[in-house]
PDB file of C-alpha atoms in Angstrom:
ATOM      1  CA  UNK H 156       0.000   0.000   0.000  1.00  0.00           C
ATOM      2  CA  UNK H 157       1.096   3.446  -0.864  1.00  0.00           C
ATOM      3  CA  UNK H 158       2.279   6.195   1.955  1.00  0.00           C
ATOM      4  CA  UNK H 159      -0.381   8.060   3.440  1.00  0.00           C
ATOM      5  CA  UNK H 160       0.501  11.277   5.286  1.00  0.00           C
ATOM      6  CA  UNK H 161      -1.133  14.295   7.074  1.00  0.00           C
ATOM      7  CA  UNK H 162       0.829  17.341   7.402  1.00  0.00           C
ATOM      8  CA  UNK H 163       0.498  20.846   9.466  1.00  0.00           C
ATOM      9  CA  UNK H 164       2.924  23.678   8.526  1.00  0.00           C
ATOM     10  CA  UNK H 165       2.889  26.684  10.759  1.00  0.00           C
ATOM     11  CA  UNK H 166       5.065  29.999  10.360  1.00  0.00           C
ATOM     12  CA  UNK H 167       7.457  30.926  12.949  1.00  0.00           C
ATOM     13  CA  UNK H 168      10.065  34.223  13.725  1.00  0.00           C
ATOM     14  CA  UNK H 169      12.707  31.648  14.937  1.00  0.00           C
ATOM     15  CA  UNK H 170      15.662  30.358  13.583  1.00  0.00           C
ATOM     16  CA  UNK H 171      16.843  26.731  12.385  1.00  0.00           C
ATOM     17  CA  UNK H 172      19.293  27.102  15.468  1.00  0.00           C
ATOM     18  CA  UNK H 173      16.907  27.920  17.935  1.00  0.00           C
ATOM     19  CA  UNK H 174      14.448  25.504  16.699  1.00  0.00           C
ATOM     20  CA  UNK H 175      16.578  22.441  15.976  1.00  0.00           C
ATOM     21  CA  UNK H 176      17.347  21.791  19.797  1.00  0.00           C
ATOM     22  CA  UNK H 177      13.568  21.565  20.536  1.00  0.00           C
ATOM     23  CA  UNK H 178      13.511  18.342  17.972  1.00  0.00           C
ATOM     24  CA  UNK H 179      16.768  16.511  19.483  1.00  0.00           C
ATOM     25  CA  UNK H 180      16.714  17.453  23.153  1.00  0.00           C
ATOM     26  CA  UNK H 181      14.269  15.309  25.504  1.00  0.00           C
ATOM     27  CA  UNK H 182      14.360  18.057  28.145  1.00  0.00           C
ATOM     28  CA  UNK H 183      13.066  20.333  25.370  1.00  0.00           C
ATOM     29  CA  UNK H 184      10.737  18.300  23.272  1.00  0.00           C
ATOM     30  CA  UNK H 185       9.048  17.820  26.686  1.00  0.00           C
ATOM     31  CA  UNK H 186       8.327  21.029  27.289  1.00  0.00           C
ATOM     32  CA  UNK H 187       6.122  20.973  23.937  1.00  0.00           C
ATOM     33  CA  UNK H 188       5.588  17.009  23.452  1.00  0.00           C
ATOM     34  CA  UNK H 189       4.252  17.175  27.052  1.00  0.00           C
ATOM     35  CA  UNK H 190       2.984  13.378  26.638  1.00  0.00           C
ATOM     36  CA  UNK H 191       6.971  11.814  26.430  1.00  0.00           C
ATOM     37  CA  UNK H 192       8.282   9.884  28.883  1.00  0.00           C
ATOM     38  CA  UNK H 193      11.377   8.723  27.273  1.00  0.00           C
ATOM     39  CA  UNK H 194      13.799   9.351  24.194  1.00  0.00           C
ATOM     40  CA  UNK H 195      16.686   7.293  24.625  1.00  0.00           C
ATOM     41  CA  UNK H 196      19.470   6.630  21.379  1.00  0.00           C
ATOM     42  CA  UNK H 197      21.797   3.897  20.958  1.00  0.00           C
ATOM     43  CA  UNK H 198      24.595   5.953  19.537  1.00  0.00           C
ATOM     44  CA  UNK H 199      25.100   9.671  17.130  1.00  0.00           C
ATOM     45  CA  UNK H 200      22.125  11.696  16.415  1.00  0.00           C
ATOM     46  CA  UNK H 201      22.363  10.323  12.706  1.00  0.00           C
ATOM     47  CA  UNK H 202      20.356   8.591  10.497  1.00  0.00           C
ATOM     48  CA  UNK H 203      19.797   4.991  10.864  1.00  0.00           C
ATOM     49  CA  UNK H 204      20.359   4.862  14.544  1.00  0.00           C
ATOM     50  CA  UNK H 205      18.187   3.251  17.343  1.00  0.00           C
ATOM     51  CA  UNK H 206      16.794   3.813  20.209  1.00  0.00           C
ATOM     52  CA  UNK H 207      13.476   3.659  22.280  1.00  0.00           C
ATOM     53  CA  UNK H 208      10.568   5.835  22.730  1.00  0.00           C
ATOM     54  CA  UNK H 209       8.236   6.270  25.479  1.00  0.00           C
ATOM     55  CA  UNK H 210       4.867   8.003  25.652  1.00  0.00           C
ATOM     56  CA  UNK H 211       2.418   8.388  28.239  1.00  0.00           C
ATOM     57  CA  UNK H 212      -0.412   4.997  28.446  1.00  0.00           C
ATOM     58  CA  UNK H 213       1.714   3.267  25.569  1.00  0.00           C
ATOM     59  CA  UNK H 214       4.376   0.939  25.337  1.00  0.00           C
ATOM     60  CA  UNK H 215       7.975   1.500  25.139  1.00  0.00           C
ATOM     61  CA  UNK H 216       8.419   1.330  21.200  1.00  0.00           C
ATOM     62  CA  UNK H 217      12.041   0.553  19.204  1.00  0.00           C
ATOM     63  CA  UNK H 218      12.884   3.945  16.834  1.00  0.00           C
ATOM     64  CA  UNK H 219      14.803   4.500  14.118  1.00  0.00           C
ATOM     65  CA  UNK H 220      15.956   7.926  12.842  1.00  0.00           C
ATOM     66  CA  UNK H 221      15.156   7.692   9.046  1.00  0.00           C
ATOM     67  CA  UNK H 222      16.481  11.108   8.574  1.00  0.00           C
ATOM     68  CA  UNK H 223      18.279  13.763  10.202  1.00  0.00           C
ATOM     69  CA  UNK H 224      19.588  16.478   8.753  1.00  0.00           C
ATOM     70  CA  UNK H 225      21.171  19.240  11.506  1.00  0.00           C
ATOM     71  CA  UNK H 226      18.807  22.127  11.678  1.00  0.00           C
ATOM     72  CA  UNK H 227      16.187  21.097   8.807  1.00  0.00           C
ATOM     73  CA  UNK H 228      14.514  17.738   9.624  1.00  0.00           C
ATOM     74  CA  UNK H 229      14.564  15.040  12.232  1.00  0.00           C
ATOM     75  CA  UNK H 230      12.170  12.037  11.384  1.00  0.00           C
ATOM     76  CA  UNK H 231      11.127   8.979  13.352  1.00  0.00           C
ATOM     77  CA  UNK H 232      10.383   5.296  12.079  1.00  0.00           C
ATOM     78  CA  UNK H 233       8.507   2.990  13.877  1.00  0.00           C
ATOM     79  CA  UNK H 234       7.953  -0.603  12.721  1.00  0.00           C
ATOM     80  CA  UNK H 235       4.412  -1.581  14.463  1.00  0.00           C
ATOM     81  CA  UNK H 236       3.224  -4.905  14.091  1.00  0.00           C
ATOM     82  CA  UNK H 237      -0.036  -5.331  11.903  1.00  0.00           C
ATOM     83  CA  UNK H 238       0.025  -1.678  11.681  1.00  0.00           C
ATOM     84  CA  UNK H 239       2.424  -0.576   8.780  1.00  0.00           C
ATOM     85  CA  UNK H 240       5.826   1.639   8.876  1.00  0.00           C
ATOM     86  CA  UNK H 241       5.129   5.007  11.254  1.00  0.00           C
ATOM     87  CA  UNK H 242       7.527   8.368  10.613  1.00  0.00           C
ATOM     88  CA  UNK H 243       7.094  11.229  12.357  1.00  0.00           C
ATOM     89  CA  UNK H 244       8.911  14.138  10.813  1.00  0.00           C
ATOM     90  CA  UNK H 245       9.153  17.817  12.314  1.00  0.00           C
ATOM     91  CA  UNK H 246      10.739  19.946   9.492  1.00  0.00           C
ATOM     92  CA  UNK H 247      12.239  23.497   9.798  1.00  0.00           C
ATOM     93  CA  UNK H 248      11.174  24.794   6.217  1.00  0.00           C
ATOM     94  CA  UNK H 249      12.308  27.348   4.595  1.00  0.00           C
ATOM     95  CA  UNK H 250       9.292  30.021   3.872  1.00  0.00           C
ATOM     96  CA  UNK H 251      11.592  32.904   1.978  1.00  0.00           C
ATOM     97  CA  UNK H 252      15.171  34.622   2.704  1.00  0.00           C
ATOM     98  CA  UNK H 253      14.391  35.427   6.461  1.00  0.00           C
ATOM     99  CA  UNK H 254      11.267  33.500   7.195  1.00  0.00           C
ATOM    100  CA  UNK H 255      10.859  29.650   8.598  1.00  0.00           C
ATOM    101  CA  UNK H 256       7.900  27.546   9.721  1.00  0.00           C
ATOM    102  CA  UNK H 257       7.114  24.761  11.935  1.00  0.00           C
ATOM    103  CA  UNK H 258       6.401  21.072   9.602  1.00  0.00           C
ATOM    104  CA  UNK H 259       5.218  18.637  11.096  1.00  0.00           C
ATOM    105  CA  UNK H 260       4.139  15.444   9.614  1.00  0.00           C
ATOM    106  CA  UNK H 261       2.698  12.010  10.535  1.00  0.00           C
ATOM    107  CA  UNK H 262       3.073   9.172   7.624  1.00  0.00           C
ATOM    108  CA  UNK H 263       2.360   5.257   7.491  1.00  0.00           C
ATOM    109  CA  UNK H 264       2.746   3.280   4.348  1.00  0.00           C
ATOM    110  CA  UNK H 265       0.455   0.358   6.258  1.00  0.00           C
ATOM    111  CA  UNK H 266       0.504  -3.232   6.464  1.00  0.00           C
ATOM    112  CA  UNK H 267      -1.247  -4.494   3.318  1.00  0.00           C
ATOM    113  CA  UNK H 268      -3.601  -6.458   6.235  1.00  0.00           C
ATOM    114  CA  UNK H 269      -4.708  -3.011   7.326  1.00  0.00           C
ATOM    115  CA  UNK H 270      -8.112  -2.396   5.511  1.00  0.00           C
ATOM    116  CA  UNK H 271      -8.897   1.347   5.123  1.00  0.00           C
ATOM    117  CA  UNK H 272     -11.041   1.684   7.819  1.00  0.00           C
ATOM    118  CA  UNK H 273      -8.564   0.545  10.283  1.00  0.00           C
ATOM    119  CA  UNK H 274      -5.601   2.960   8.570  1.00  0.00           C
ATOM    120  CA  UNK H 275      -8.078   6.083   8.945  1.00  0.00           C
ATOM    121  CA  UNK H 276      -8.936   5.760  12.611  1.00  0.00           C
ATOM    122  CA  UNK H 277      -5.234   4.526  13.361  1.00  0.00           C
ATOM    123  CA  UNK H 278      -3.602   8.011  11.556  1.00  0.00           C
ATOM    124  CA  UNK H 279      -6.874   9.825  13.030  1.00  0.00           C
ATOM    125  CA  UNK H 280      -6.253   8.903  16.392  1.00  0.00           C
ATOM    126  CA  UNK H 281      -2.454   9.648  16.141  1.00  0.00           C
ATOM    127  CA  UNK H 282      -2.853  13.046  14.350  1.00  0.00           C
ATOM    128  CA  UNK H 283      -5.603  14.886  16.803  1.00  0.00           C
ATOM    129  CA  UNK H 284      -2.596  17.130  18.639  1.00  0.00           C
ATOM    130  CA  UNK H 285      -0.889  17.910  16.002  1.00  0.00           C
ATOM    131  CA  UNK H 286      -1.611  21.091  15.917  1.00  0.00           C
ATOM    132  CA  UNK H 287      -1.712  21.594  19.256  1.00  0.00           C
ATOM    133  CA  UNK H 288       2.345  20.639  19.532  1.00  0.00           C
ATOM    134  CA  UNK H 289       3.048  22.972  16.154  1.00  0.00           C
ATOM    135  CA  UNK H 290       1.278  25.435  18.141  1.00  0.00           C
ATOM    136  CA  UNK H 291       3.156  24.973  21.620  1.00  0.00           C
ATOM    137  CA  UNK H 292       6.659  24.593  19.964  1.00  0.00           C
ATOM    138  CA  UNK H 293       6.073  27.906  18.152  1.00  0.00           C
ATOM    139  CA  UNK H 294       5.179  29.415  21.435  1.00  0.00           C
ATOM    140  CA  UNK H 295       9.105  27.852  23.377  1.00  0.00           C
ATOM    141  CA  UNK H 296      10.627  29.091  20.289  1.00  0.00           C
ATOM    142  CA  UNK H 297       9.460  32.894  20.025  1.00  0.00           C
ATOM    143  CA  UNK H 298       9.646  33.745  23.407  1.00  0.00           C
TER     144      UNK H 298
END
């Protein structure tokens, strides 16, 4: 099954610099991704690397960082049984010479088991505070 993706841009006044640590830092991405526990790595902040993540009422899940490029995008892979392949990317885009927003986006190329049904209420479910972190994150970031 194809990639299926929801994504919430949002412009922001800060900077890749000041931005970037709010992605990689756990003390940081808690203060806007109030519902993780844990962020733990198994070596470099580079692609391909493992490690575990931890949010509130779930299981501890495995991670792998699909992507990471220093001050433009960290994404997240997650390998969930009878689910499908789960990235979450947060993006610092571009906008124009001076002017940056917030990307966030949650993808899953699902298990070819997972009827479409099941795939909408799984992404739905995941998706619904979105916008609230964009929103949050752009709020640590500005002030």
């Amino acid at each position: 099954m194809d990639k299926i993706a929801i994504t919430f841009t949002l412009p922001t006044t800060a900077t890749p610099e000041k931005i970037w640590p709010y992605f990689t830092e756990i003390a940081l991405r808690q203060q806007w991704e109030t519902d993780l526990e844990e962020f733990r790595l198994t070596g470099e902040l580079k692609t391909g690397v493992q490690g575990m993540f931890k949010i509130q009422h779930m299981p501890a899940m495995s991670i792998t960082l699909s992507k990471v490029i220093t001050n433009q995008e960290f994404t997240e892979e997650f390998n969930m049984p009878d689910i499908g392949l789960l990235y979450f990317s947060h993006q610092i885009v571009q906008l124009s010479k001076d002017q940056y927003a917030l990307k966030a986006e949650i993808a899953l190329i699902p298990d070819e088991k997972l009827d479409n049904a099941a795939t909408r209420d799984f992404l739905k479910q995941i998706s619904d505070d979105i916008m609230d972190k964009a929103y949050a994150l752009k709020h640590l970031v500005e002030n």
